[in-house]
Short mmCIF file of C-alpha atoms in Angstrom, two decimals:
data_model
loop_
_atom_site.label_atom_id
_atom_site.label_comp_id
_atom_site.label_asym_id
_atom_site.label_seq_id
_atom_site.Cartn_x
_atom_site.Cartn_y
_atom_site.Cartn_z
CA MET A 1 18.00 21.19 -10.97
CA GLY A 2 14.54 22.13 -9.72
CA GLU A 3 13.99 24.65 -6.99
CA ILE A 4 12.78 23.57 -3.56
CA VAL A 5 10.02 25.92 -2.38
CA THR A 6 8.69 25.74 1.16
CA ILE A 7 4.94 26.38 1.18
CA GLU A 8 2.92 27.05 4.33
CA ASP A 9 -0.35 28.34 2.91
CA PRO A 10 -2.76 25.56 1.83
CA ALA A 11 -4.38 28.06 -0.59
CA ASP A 12 -1.10 28.68 -2.45
CA PRO A 13 -2.02 28.42 -6.15
CA ARG A 14 1.11 26.40 -6.86
CA LEU A 15 -0.53 23.53 -4.98
CA ARG A 16 -3.47 23.45 -7.34
CA ASP A 17 -2.52 20.12 -8.93
CA TYR A 18 -2.75 18.43 -5.50
CA VAL A 19 -6.06 19.82 -4.27
CA ASP A 20 -8.82 17.43 -3.12
CA LEU A 21 -7.20 14.19 -4.25
CA THR A 22 -9.87 12.19 -2.43
CA ASP A 23 -12.69 13.74 -4.45
CA VAL A 24 -12.81 11.02 -7.11
CA GLN A 25 -15.54 12.71 -9.17
CA LEU A 26 -13.65 15.99 -9.30
CA ARG A 27 -10.27 14.42 -10.04
CA ARG A 28 -11.66 12.14 -12.74
CA ARG A 29 -12.85 15.25 -14.59
CA ARG A 30 -9.97 17.59 -13.85
CA GLU A 31 -6.95 15.41 -14.46
CA PRO A 32 -7.57 14.38 -18.08
CA ALA A 33 -8.91 17.88 -18.87
CA GLU A 34 -5.77 19.51 -17.51
CA GLY A 35 -3.41 16.90 -18.92
CA LEU A 36 -2.12 15.80 -15.56
CA PHE A 37 -1.98 12.77 -13.32
CA ILE A 38 -0.68 12.09 -9.82
CA ALA A 39 2.12 9.65 -9.06
CA GLU A 40 2.23 8.62 -5.40
CA GLY A 41 5.20 7.23 -3.53
CA GLU A 42 8.89 7.11 -4.37
CA LYS A 43 8.84 3.96 -6.50
CA VAL A 44 5.91 5.05 -8.65
CA ILE A 45 7.35 8.55 -9.19
CA ARG A 46 10.67 7.09 -10.31
CA ARG A 47 8.91 4.69 -12.66
CA ALA A 48 6.84 7.48 -14.22
CA LEU A 49 10.04 9.45 -14.90
CA ALA A 50 11.83 6.37 -16.25
CA ALA A 51 8.91 5.84 -18.62
CA GLY A 52 9.45 9.35 -20.01
CA TYR A 53 6.62 11.25 -18.36
CA ARG A 54 7.38 14.91 -17.71
CA MET A 55 7.13 16.07 -14.11
CA ARG A 56 5.17 19.29 -13.46
CA SER A 57 6.10 19.43 -9.76
CA MET A 58 6.61 17.36 -6.63
CA LEU A 59 4.98 17.73 -3.22
CA LEU A 60 7.20 16.33 -0.48
CA THR A 61 7.08 16.22 3.29
CA PRO A 62 10.48 17.00 4.88
CA LYS A 63 11.75 13.46 5.35
CA TRP A 64 11.22 12.72 1.66
CA ILE A 65 13.36 15.63 0.45
CA ASP A 66 16.52 13.63 1.15
CA VAL A 67 15.19 10.43 -0.38
CA MET A 68 14.29 12.27 -3.58
CA ARG A 69 17.46 14.42 -3.70
CA ASP A 70 18.64 12.86 -6.98
CA VAL A 71 15.25 13.31 -8.63
CA ILE A 72 15.20 16.99 -7.59
CA ALA A 73 18.74 17.44 -8.94
CA ASP A 74 18.03 15.80 -12.30
CA ASN A 75 14.72 17.52 -12.97
CA PRO A 76 13.75 21.12 -13.73
CA ALA A 77 10.35 20.86 -11.99
CA GLU A 78 9.81 22.70 -8.71
CA THR A 79 9.54 20.75 -5.47
CA TYR A 80 7.06 21.99 -2.88
CA ALA A 81 8.21 21.21 0.65
CA VAL A 82 5.22 21.02 2.97
CA SER A 83 4.42 19.73 6.45
CA PRO A 84 2.48 16.45 6.74
CA ASP A 85 -0.38 18.50 8.16
CA LEU A 86 -0.43 20.87 5.18
CA ALA A 87 -0.22 17.92 2.77
CA GLU A 88 -3.29 16.46 4.44
CA ARG A 89 -5.20 19.75 4.33
CA VAL A 90 -4.50 20.21 0.63
CA THR A 91 -5.01 16.65 -0.60
CA GLY A 92 -7.76 15.63 1.80
CA TYR A 93 -5.99 12.57 3.21
CA HIS A 94 -3.01 11.56 5.29
CA VAL A 95 -0.28 11.08 2.68
CA HIS A 96 1.40 7.97 4.15
CA ARG A 97 4.12 7.81 1.57
CA GLY A 98 4.90 11.54 1.89
CA ALA A 99 5.81 11.94 -1.78
CA LEU A 100 3.49 13.03 -4.58
CA ALA A 101 4.30 14.17 -8.08
CA ALA A 102 2.08 15.92 -10.61
CA MET A 103 3.00 14.48 -13.99
CA ALA A 104 2.06 15.56 -17.50
CA ARG A 105 0.08 13.12 -19.63
CA LYS A 106 1.38 12.13 -23.03
CA PRO A 107 -0.73 12.41 -26.18
CA PRO A 108 -3.01 9.35 -26.37
CA ALA A 109 -1.66 6.42 -28.36
CA SER A 110 -3.67 5.21 -31.33
CA ALA A 111 -5.13 1.73 -31.49
CA ALA A 112 -3.61 1.36 -34.96
CA ASP A 113 -0.06 1.92 -33.67
CA LEU A 114 -0.62 -0.52 -30.85
CA LEU A 115 -2.05 -3.17 -33.16
CA ALA A 116 0.80 -2.81 -35.64
CA THR A 117 3.44 -4.20 -33.30
CA ALA A 118 1.68 -6.20 -30.55
CA ARG A 119 1.17 -9.97 -30.52
CA ARG A 120 -0.87 -10.34 -27.33
CA ILE A 121 -3.34 -7.65 -26.33
CA VAL A 122 -5.98 -7.17 -23.66
CA ILE A 123 -9.32 -5.54 -24.42
CA LEU A 124 -11.21 -4.17 -21.43
CA GLU A 125 -14.91 -3.31 -21.54
CA GLY A 126 -16.58 -1.31 -18.79
CA ILE A 127 -14.04 -1.90 -16.03
CA VAL A 128 -14.88 1.14 -13.92
CA ASP A 129 -13.01 0.19 -10.76
CA HIS A 130 -9.57 1.80 -10.56
CA THR A 131 -8.21 -1.03 -8.42
CA ASN A 132 -9.23 -3.62 -10.99
CA VAL A 133 -7.76 -1.59 -13.85
CA GLY A 134 -4.47 -1.21 -11.98
CA ALA A 135 -4.35 -4.90 -11.05
CA ILE A 136 -5.01 -5.94 -14.66
CA TYR A 137 -2.16 -3.74 -15.94
CA ARG A 138 0.20 -5.18 -13.32
CA SER A 139 -0.64 -8.73 -14.37
CA ALA A 140 -0.51 -7.80 -18.07
CA ALA A 141 3.02 -6.45 -17.64
CA ALA A 142 4.18 -9.47 -15.64
CA LEU A 143 2.60 -12.04 -17.92
CA GLY A 144 3.75 -10.71 -21.25
CA MET A 145 0.78 -8.86 -22.71
CA ASP A 146 1.92 -6.22 -25.21
CA GLY A 147 -0.86 -3.68 -24.91
CA VAL A 148 -4.34 -2.78 -23.72
CA LEU A 149 -7.37 -1.45 -25.61
CA LEU A 150 -9.99 0.26 -23.44
CA SER A 151 -13.69 0.67 -24.11
CA PRO A 152 -14.91 4.28 -23.74
CA ASP A 153 -16.37 3.64 -20.27
CA CYS A 154 -13.28 2.05 -18.69
CA ALA A 155 -11.71 3.82 -15.73
CA ASP A 156 -8.64 6.00 -16.35
CA PRO A 157 -5.41 3.95 -15.95
CA LEU A 158 -3.60 7.13 -14.88
CA TYR A 159 -5.92 7.80 -11.95
CA ARG A 160 -3.83 7.77 -8.74
CA ARG A 161 -5.27 4.55 -7.34
CA ALA A 162 -4.90 2.66 -10.64
CA VAL A 163 -1.31 3.83 -11.00
CA LYS A 164 -0.50 2.71 -7.46
CA VAL A 165 -2.12 -0.72 -7.68
CA SER A 166 -0.43 -1.31 -11.05
CA MET A 167 2.97 -0.59 -9.42
CA GLY A 168 3.62 1.67 -12.39
CA ALA A 169 2.73 -0.92 -15.03
CA VAL A 170 0.34 1.65 -16.55
CA PHE A 171 3.49 3.52 -17.64
CA THR A 172 5.07 0.59 -19.44
CA VAL A 173 2.17 -1.27 -21.03
CA PRO A 174 1.04 0.69 -24.11
CA TYR A 175 -2.68 1.36 -24.33
CA ALA A 176 -5.28 3.15 -26.41
CA ARG A 177 -8.89 4.04 -25.80
CA LEU A 178 -11.55 3.35 -28.41
CA ASP A 179 -14.05 6.17 -28.65
CA GLU A 180 -17.80 5.91 -28.32
CA GLU A 181 -18.52 5.57 -32.05
CA ARG A 182 -15.90 2.89 -32.42
CA TRP A 183 -17.07 0.62 -29.57
CA PRO A 184 -17.38 -2.26 -30.13
CA ASP A 185 -17.25 -1.79 -33.92
CA GLY A 186 -13.59 -0.86 -33.57
CA LEU A 187 -12.94 -4.50 -32.76
CA ALA A 188 -13.25 -5.18 -36.47
CA ALA A 189 -9.95 -3.29 -36.84
CA VAL A 190 -8.41 -5.64 -34.26
CA ARG A 191 -9.41 -8.60 -36.36
CA GLU A 192 -8.24 -6.92 -39.55
CA ALA A 193 -4.84 -6.46 -37.90
CA GLY A 194 -4.67 -10.26 -37.70
CA PHE A 195 -5.80 -10.81 -34.11
CA ARG A 196 -8.12 -13.56 -33.00
CA VAL A 197 -10.48 -11.91 -30.48
CA LEU A 198 -11.29 -14.17 -27.53
CA ALA A 199 -14.10 -13.11 -25.18
CA LEU A 200 -13.54 -14.35 -21.63
CA THR A 201 -16.91 -15.29 -20.17
CA PRO A 202 -18.28 -17.88 -17.76
CA GLY A 203 -21.35 -18.17 -19.99
CA GLU A 204 -22.79 -21.15 -21.80
CA GLY A 205 -21.16 -22.25 -25.00
CA ALA A 206 -17.69 -20.97 -24.18
CA THR A 207 -14.68 -23.15 -24.94
CA ASP A 208 -12.34 -24.27 -22.15
CA ILE A 209 -9.35 -21.91 -22.24
CA ARG A 210 -6.97 -24.89 -21.91
CA GLU A 211 -8.28 -26.21 -25.19
CA VAL A 212 -7.99 -22.80 -26.88
CA ALA A 213 -4.43 -22.38 -25.56
CA GLY A 214 -3.36 -25.40 -27.58
CA ARG A 215 -4.28 -23.81 -30.91
CA LEU A 216 -3.40 -20.11 -30.67
CA PRO A 217 -2.60 -18.06 -33.74
CA GLU A 218 0.31 -15.62 -33.62
CA ARG A 219 -1.86 -12.70 -32.62
CA VAL A 220 -4.41 -12.98 -29.85
CA ALA A 221 -6.64 -10.43 -28.13
CA VAL A 222 -8.35 -11.40 -24.88
CA MET A 223 -11.41 -9.37 -23.96
CA LEU A 224 -12.64 -8.96 -20.36
CA GLY A 225 -15.87 -7.38 -19.13
CA ALA A 226 -17.06 -5.62 -16.01
CA GLU A 227 -17.15 -7.24 -12.61
CA GLY A 228 -20.70 -8.40 -12.07
CA GLU A 229 -22.29 -8.01 -15.50
CA GLY A 230 -19.41 -9.28 -17.61
CA LEU A 231 -19.13 -8.50 -21.31
CA THR A 232 -22.08 -6.90 -23.06
CA ALA A 233 -23.97 -8.85 -25.71
CA ARG A 234 -22.57 -6.49 -28.35
CA ALA A 235 -18.99 -7.15 -27.28
CA LEU A 236 -19.62 -10.92 -27.15
CA ARG A 237 -21.01 -10.81 -30.70
CA ALA A 238 -17.94 -8.90 -31.89
CA ALA A 239 -15.59 -11.64 -30.67
CA ASP A 240 -14.29 -14.55 -32.72
CA GLU A 241 -14.72 -17.07 -29.93
CA ARG A 242 -15.95 -17.28 -26.34
CA VAL A 243 -13.58 -18.87 -23.85
CA ARG A 244 -14.00 -19.78 -20.20
CA ILE A 245 -11.77 -20.62 -17.28
CA PRO A 246 -12.94 -23.97 -15.87
CA MET A 247 -14.51 -23.40 -12.43
CA ALA A 248 -15.11 -25.69 -9.48
CA HIS A 249 -17.68 -25.64 -6.67
CA GLU A 250 -20.67 -23.34 -6.91
CA VAL A 251 -18.76 -20.12 -7.31
CA ASP A 252 -20.20 -17.25 -9.36
CA SER A 253 -16.93 -16.41 -10.99
CA LEU A 254 -13.41 -15.27 -10.35
CA ASN A 255 -12.75 -11.65 -9.53
CA VAL A 256 -12.00 -9.89 -12.84
CA GLY A 257 -8.39 -9.28 -11.76
CA ALA A 258 -7.86 -12.96 -10.97
CA ALA A 259 -9.59 -14.02 -14.20
CA ALA A 260 -7.35 -11.67 -16.17
CA ALA A 261 -4.18 -13.08 -14.57
CA VAL A 262 -5.25 -16.65 -15.31
CA ALA A 263 -6.18 -15.80 -18.90
CA PHE A 264 -2.89 -13.98 -19.56
CA TYR A 265 -0.96 -16.93 -18.14
CA ALA A 266 -2.98 -19.49 -20.09
CA LEU A 267 -2.61 -17.62 -23.38
CA ALA A 268 1.02 -16.55 -22.98
CA MET B 1 -39.28 -17.01 13.40
CA GLY B 2 -37.11 -14.29 14.89
CA GLU B 3 -38.56 -11.18 16.43
CA ILE B 4 -38.13 -7.80 14.70
CA VAL B 5 -37.11 -5.19 17.24
CA THR B 6 -36.97 -1.52 16.31
CA ILE B 7 -34.05 0.17 18.04
CA GLU B 8 -33.57 3.94 18.22
CA ASP B 9 -30.86 4.26 20.85
CA PRO B 10 -27.33 3.76 19.49
CA ALA B 11 -26.21 2.77 23.01
CA ASP B 12 -28.70 -0.12 23.17
CA PRO B 13 -26.64 -3.08 24.46
CA ARG B 14 -28.29 -5.40 21.92
CA LEU B 15 -26.29 -3.57 19.23
CA ARG B 16 -22.99 -4.48 20.87
CA ASP B 17 -21.93 -6.92 18.13
CA TYR B 18 -22.08 -4.10 15.57
CA VAL B 19 -20.23 -1.36 17.43
CA ASP B 20 -17.23 0.37 15.77
CA LEU B 21 -16.93 -1.94 12.76
CA THR B 22 -14.38 0.41 11.18
CA ASP B 23 -11.98 0.08 14.12
CA VAL B 24 -9.92 -2.75 12.62
CA GLN B 25 -7.65 -3.15 15.65
CA LEU B 26 -10.59 -3.44 18.02
CA ARG B 27 -12.61 -5.79 15.84
CA ARG B 28 -9.64 -8.05 15.13
CA ARG B 29 -9.33 -8.61 18.88
CA ARG B 30 -12.99 -8.70 19.83
CA GLU B 31 -14.48 -10.89 17.13
CA PRO B 32 -12.40 -14.04 17.60
CA ALA B 33 -12.45 -13.55 21.42
CA GLU B 34 -16.26 -13.32 21.44
CA GLY B 35 -16.74 -16.04 18.84
CA LEU B 36 -18.45 -13.79 16.36
CA PHE B 37 -18.00 -12.43 12.87
CA ILE B 38 -19.92 -9.98 10.69
CA ALA B 39 -21.55 -10.91 7.40
CA GLU B 40 -22.35 -7.89 5.22
CA GLY B 41 -24.90 -7.72 2.45
CA GLU B 42 -27.75 -10.02 1.49
CA LYS B 43 -25.74 -12.47 -0.59
CA VAL B 44 -23.02 -12.98 1.99
CA ILE B 45 -25.53 -13.40 4.84
CA ARG B 46 -27.43 -16.04 2.88
CA ARG B 47 -24.20 -17.86 2.07
CA ALA B 48 -23.10 -17.87 5.72
CA LEU B 49 -26.43 -19.43 6.71
CA ALA B 50 -26.27 -21.95 3.86
CA ALA B 51 -22.81 -22.95 5.09
CA GLY B 52 -24.31 -23.75 8.51
CA TYR B 53 -23.18 -20.75 10.52
CA ARG B 54 -25.55 -19.80 13.33
CA MET B 55 -26.94 -16.27 13.25
CA ARG B 56 -26.80 -14.28 16.51
CA SER B 57 -28.79 -11.34 15.13
CA MET B 58 -29.34 -9.17 12.07
CA LEU B 59 -29.14 -5.39 11.78
CA LEU B 60 -31.33 -4.12 8.94
CA THR B 61 -32.35 -0.74 7.63
CA PRO B 62 -36.06 -0.56 6.73
CA LYS B 63 -35.83 -1.34 3.02
CA TRP B 64 -33.94 -4.56 3.77
CA ILE B 65 -36.58 -5.97 6.09
CA ASP B 66 -38.69 -7.04 3.10
CA VAL B 67 -35.74 -8.46 1.16
CA MET B 68 -34.75 -10.58 4.15
CA ARG B 69 -38.31 -11.60 5.11
CA ASP B 70 -37.66 -15.31 4.48
CA VAL B 71 -34.44 -15.28 6.48
CA ILE B 72 -36.23 -13.65 9.41
CA ALA B 73 -39.02 -16.23 9.15
CA ASP B 74 -36.70 -19.22 9.05
CA ASN B 75 -34.36 -18.15 11.81
CA PRO B 76 -34.79 -17.74 15.58
CA ALA B 77 -32.33 -14.83 15.83
CA GLU B 78 -33.62 -11.33 16.54
CA THR B 79 -33.59 -8.70 13.82
CA TYR B 80 -32.80 -5.14 14.82
CA ALA B 81 -34.54 -2.62 12.60
CA VAL B 82 -32.63 0.65 12.58
CA SER B 83 -32.50 3.85 10.52
CA PRO B 84 -29.56 4.28 8.11
CA ASP B 85 -28.39 7.11 10.36
CA LEU B 86 -28.41 4.92 13.47
CA ALA B 87 -26.62 2.15 11.57
CA GLU B 88 -23.91 4.62 10.67
CA ARG B 89 -23.60 5.94 14.23
CA VAL B 90 -23.24 2.44 15.65
CA THR B 91 -20.95 0.88 13.05
CA GLY B 92 -18.93 3.98 12.19
CA TYR B 93 -19.62 3.91 8.46
CA HIS B 94 -22.39 4.32 5.94
CA VAL B 95 -23.72 0.79 5.52
CA HIS B 96 -24.32 0.82 1.75
CA ARG B 97 -25.80 -2.63 1.62
CA GLY B 98 -28.08 -1.97 4.61
CA ALA B 99 -27.90 -5.54 5.91
CA LEU B 100 -25.51 -6.87 8.51
CA ALA B 101 -25.59 -10.11 10.44
CA ALA B 102 -23.63 -11.09 13.53
CA MET B 103 -22.78 -14.76 13.07
CA ALA B 104 -21.32 -17.30 15.49
CA ARG B 105 -17.97 -18.83 14.62
CA LYS B 106 -17.61 -22.58 14.48
CA PRO B 107 -14.95 -24.47 16.44
CA PRO B 108 -11.68 -24.27 14.47
CA ALA B 109 -11.00 -27.16 12.12
CA SER B 110 -7.87 -29.21 12.65
CA ALA B 111 -5.12 -29.38 10.06
CA ALA B 112 -5.19 -33.16 10.40
CA ASP B 113 -8.86 -33.37 9.37
CA LEU B 114 -8.25 -31.09 6.44
CA LEU B 115 -5.21 -33.06 5.28
CA ALA B 116 -7.02 -36.37 5.54
CA THR B 117 -9.45 -35.66 2.71
CA ALA B 118 -7.95 -32.86 0.56
CA ARG B 119 -5.99 -33.32 -2.65
CA ARG B 120 -5.07 -29.71 -3.40
CA ILE B 121 -4.37 -27.29 -0.58
CA VAL B 122 -3.14 -23.74 -0.22
CA ILE B 123 -0.72 -22.73 2.52
CA LEU B 124 -0.59 -19.02 3.34
CA GLU B 125 2.25 -17.42 5.27
CA GLY B 126 2.02 -13.91 6.66
CA ILE B 127 -0.78 -12.63 4.44
CA VAL B 128 -1.96 -9.82 6.71
CA ASP B 129 -4.14 -7.96 4.24
CA HIS B 130 -7.83 -8.89 4.52
CA THR B 131 -8.49 -8.08 0.87
CA ASN B 132 -5.74 -10.44 -0.27
CA VAL B 133 -6.96 -13.21 2.05
CA GLY B 134 -10.50 -12.82 0.74
CA ALA B 135 -9.36 -12.74 -2.91
CA ILE B 136 -7.27 -15.88 -2.43
CA TYR B 137 -10.22 -17.78 -0.93
CA ARG B 138 -12.46 -16.71 -3.80
CA SER B 139 -9.94 -17.96 -6.36
CA ALA B 140 -9.28 -21.12 -4.33
CA ALA B 141 -13.00 -21.95 -4.37
CA ALA B 142 -13.37 -21.22 -8.08
CA LEU B 143 -10.25 -23.08 -9.13
CA GLY B 144 -10.75 -26.29 -7.19
CA MET B 145 -8.52 -26.00 -4.13
CA ASP B 146 -9.82 -28.20 -1.30
CA GLY B 147 -8.58 -26.29 1.72
CA VAL B 148 -6.34 -23.63 3.21
CA LEU B 149 -3.71 -23.82 5.95
CA LEU B 150 -2.86 -20.47 7.56
CA SER B 151 0.35 -19.46 9.30
CA PRO B 152 -0.21 -17.95 12.77
CA ASP B 153 0.23 -14.38 11.49
CA CYS B 154 -2.24 -14.54 8.60
CA ALA B 155 -5.24 -12.25 8.72
CA ASP B 156 -8.57 -13.65 9.90
CA PRO B 157 -10.61 -15.02 6.95
CA LEU B 158 -13.81 -14.20 8.86
CA TYR B 159 -13.01 -10.52 9.20
CA ARG B 160 -15.78 -8.52 7.48
CA ARG B 161 -13.64 -7.28 4.58
CA ALA B 162 -12.15 -10.73 3.88
CA VAL B 163 -15.61 -12.31 3.92
CA LYS B 164 -16.94 -9.71 1.50
CA VAL B 165 -14.06 -9.87 -0.99
CA SER B 166 -14.22 -13.68 -0.91
CA MET B 167 -17.93 -13.49 -1.86
CA GLY B 168 -18.51 -15.99 0.93
CA ALA B 169 -15.84 -18.46 -0.21
CA VAL B 170 -14.39 -18.35 3.32
CA PHE B 171 -17.54 -20.26 4.37
CA THR B 172 -17.11 -23.08 1.87
CA VAL B 173 -13.36 -23.64 1.63
CA PRO B 174 -12.26 -25.55 4.76
CA TYR B 175 -9.29 -24.10 6.58
CA ALA B 176 -7.16 -24.52 9.66
CA ARG B 177 -4.61 -22.33 11.38
CA LEU B 178 -1.24 -23.68 12.46
CA ASP B 179 -0.20 -22.33 15.84
CA GLU B 180 3.02 -20.52 16.65
CA GLU B 181 4.94 -23.61 17.80
CA ARG B 182 3.92 -25.51 14.73
CA TRP B 183 4.97 -22.94 12.13
CA PRO B 184 6.61 -23.86 9.83
CA ASP B 185 7.48 -27.21 11.47
CA GLY B 186 3.85 -28.23 11.06
CA LEU B 187 4.54 -28.45 7.35
CA ALA B 188 6.23 -31.78 8.07
CA ALA B 189 2.73 -33.09 8.83
CA VAL B 190 1.59 -31.89 5.42
CA ARG B 191 4.34 -33.90 3.79
CA GLU B 192 3.61 -36.90 5.99
CA ALA B 193 0.02 -36.75 4.78
CA GLY B 194 1.37 -37.35 1.29
CA PHE B 195 1.45 -33.80 -0.05
CA ARG B 196 4.23 -32.36 -2.15
CA VAL B 197 4.79 -28.84 -0.79
CA LEU B 198 5.50 -26.32 -3.53
CA ALA B 199 6.75 -22.87 -2.50
CA LEU B 200 5.68 -20.16 -4.96
CA THR B 201 8.50 -17.66 -5.23
CA PRO B 202 9.98 -15.42 -7.92
CA GLY B 203 13.42 -16.20 -6.46
CA GLU B 204 16.46 -17.80 -8.08
CA GLY B 205 16.52 -21.53 -8.49
CA ALA B 206 12.76 -21.97 -8.71
CA THR B 207 11.31 -24.31 -11.33
CA ASP B 208 8.90 -22.99 -13.97
CA ILE B 209 5.39 -23.87 -12.78
CA ARG B 210 4.48 -25.12 -16.28
CA GLU B 211 7.18 -27.76 -15.96
CA VAL B 212 6.04 -28.73 -12.45
CA ALA B 213 2.41 -28.94 -13.61
CA GLY B 214 3.37 -31.75 -15.95
CA ARG B 215 4.52 -34.05 -13.15
CA LEU B 216 2.17 -33.49 -10.24
CA PRO B 217 1.59 -36.16 -7.62
CA GLU B 218 -1.96 -36.80 -6.38
CA ARG B 219 -1.61 -34.47 -3.43
CA VAL B 220 -0.17 -31.00 -3.83
CA ALA B 221 0.16 -28.06 -1.44
CA VAL B 222 1.02 -24.64 -2.86
CA MET B 223 2.52 -22.17 -0.40
CA LEU B 224 2.29 -18.37 -0.85
CA GLY B 225 4.02 -15.65 1.14
CA ALA B 226 3.35 -12.04 2.06
CA GLU B 227 3.04 -9.30 -0.52
CA GLY B 228 6.42 -7.57 -0.61
CA GLU B 229 8.65 -9.88 1.38
CA GLY B 230 7.37 -13.18 0.03
CA LEU B 231 7.92 -16.46 1.88
CA THR B 232 10.35 -16.50 4.81
CA ALA B 233 13.61 -18.44 4.54
CA ARG B 234 12.23 -20.94 7.08
CA ALA B 235 9.12 -21.58 5.02
CA LEU B 236 11.17 -21.92 1.83
CA ARG B 237 13.40 -24.50 3.54
CA ALA B 238 10.37 -26.46 4.70
CA ALA B 239 9.11 -26.85 1.11
CA ASP B 240 9.83 -29.76 -1.21
CA GLU B 241 10.38 -27.57 -4.24
CA ARG B 242 10.40 -23.90 -5.25
CA VAL B 243 8.26 -22.98 -8.23
CA ARG B 244 7.87 -19.73 -10.12
CA ILE B 245 5.41 -18.20 -12.55
CA PRO B 246 7.35 -17.10 -15.63
CA MET B 247 7.40 -13.28 -15.78
CA ALA B 248 7.95 -10.84 -18.63
CA HIS B 249 9.24 -7.26 -18.71
CA GLU B 250 10.94 -5.83 -15.64
CA VAL B 251 8.09 -6.33 -13.24
CA ASP B 252 8.77 -7.02 -9.55
CA SER B 253 6.14 -9.68 -9.29
CA LEU B 254 2.46 -10.36 -9.57
CA ASN B 255 0.14 -9.20 -6.83
CA VAL B 256 -0.22 -12.11 -4.38
CA GLY B 257 -3.89 -12.53 -5.31
CA ALA B 258 -3.06 -12.74 -9.03
CA ALA B 259 -0.15 -15.10 -8.35
CA ALA B 260 -2.43 -17.34 -6.30
CA ALA B 261 -5.04 -17.50 -9.07
CA VAL B 262 -2.43 -18.39 -11.67
CA ALA B 263 -0.88 -21.04 -9.43
CA PHE B 264 -4.24 -22.64 -8.61
CA TYR B 265 -5.12 -22.73 -12.30
CA ALA B 266 -1.72 -24.12 -13.30
CA LEU B 267 -1.80 -26.85 -10.66
CA ALA B 268 -5.47 -27.79 -10.97
#
């Protein structure tokens, strides 16, 4: 059972994990460097624990102490009981859901491990928006994708906003990040593992995804690029085939989250 | 050609359409009551004009005057040239895209007109989140839906955030709102117009959408409910059939925007 500690001083060093949560630049640097991430809200905290993440501490406003009683009892981490006002002063925002947990990251998974067992994977290139990353994980989990490979410049799936939007799917969908030297050359390893790499793009010369869906091999990787620019020329060249979702009207494209959901469904 | 008027006083009554844009409660009341909506950013403003909306005025920071020169020349509305600081004081936020237009709403379309010509329609119940409404319109436009019917409690598609997320699709996809007395009884009119009304729900007893897609009549309406609660029991009863997107893992559901995109694609 973890101890419940009432804290009234916003400068208390035990609150360090929760400081300035709205400073995206700061948190993006600090959290990976310190091996931590923030889970927000009861459901997400419970899902992080269920997925085997270790809790460093919880920060709860009074009415959440009761709701989280079982979590406190089952876990050695300390719980910091704070007023809503103090929570806001420390984090920088009004914590609507009154429950935050600082969780420890796990060692990064390797692409090789992921490729060894998966049959359907997602490859993301340059998706820098945390909301889009979270939404893609949520759809990937719901629509049967087995894992995600991230280009070096993709946003962190364990950033608070991504975690929240994913509804905790970032905890259950395995993923690995390819490093700078291995992007996009690392895609050769994906092909060597027996995957057909499909690049999703609205561009010329792409095959209708409905046609592709009729002749899928056992192992398929679907690659999605950044909102706006789409996949880079290098990533497109590294793919086996370009596929497109048929579009109506004079619309630029689907939002990358919507395109991902459609592609996962079509290729399931 | 519209006149360019430099304004330096944030209390200038000509700026009234742009006051307190971040006050969602206020704007949600004022904009429909005053027959106005706000288009934000060059692309969205141009799309609103192309869709035949009348411009009441534009609010531009200096560097946008040149970009919008042709719009100013072709349009009788006044342009208010303001500093970025004044724009922020008036609207309540830092206007990144430096170009806002106050546009006049059109008279609401009737459901009967929409039903007379459409073959694929979307029915939304209780979608109160502007981002979700905008995302659904964007996907509807891209994936060939001909129109949208809104329940009385759905968020306003012409609210600034919805317009922006939709990338202007709210201007091109026809829609009508059913009033309180006609919800969900008004769905009988949808059926009478020859549509099969499909309720999208993860609930028990729903048919796999892939099975339904194989036996679609000419006219199909797909009905989506609120994030979280989903469709109400009344709406479900008013449908011809319940359909579900097959889900993997132990995921609650897809985000409503992702579910909409998949359903539009599957039923196209």
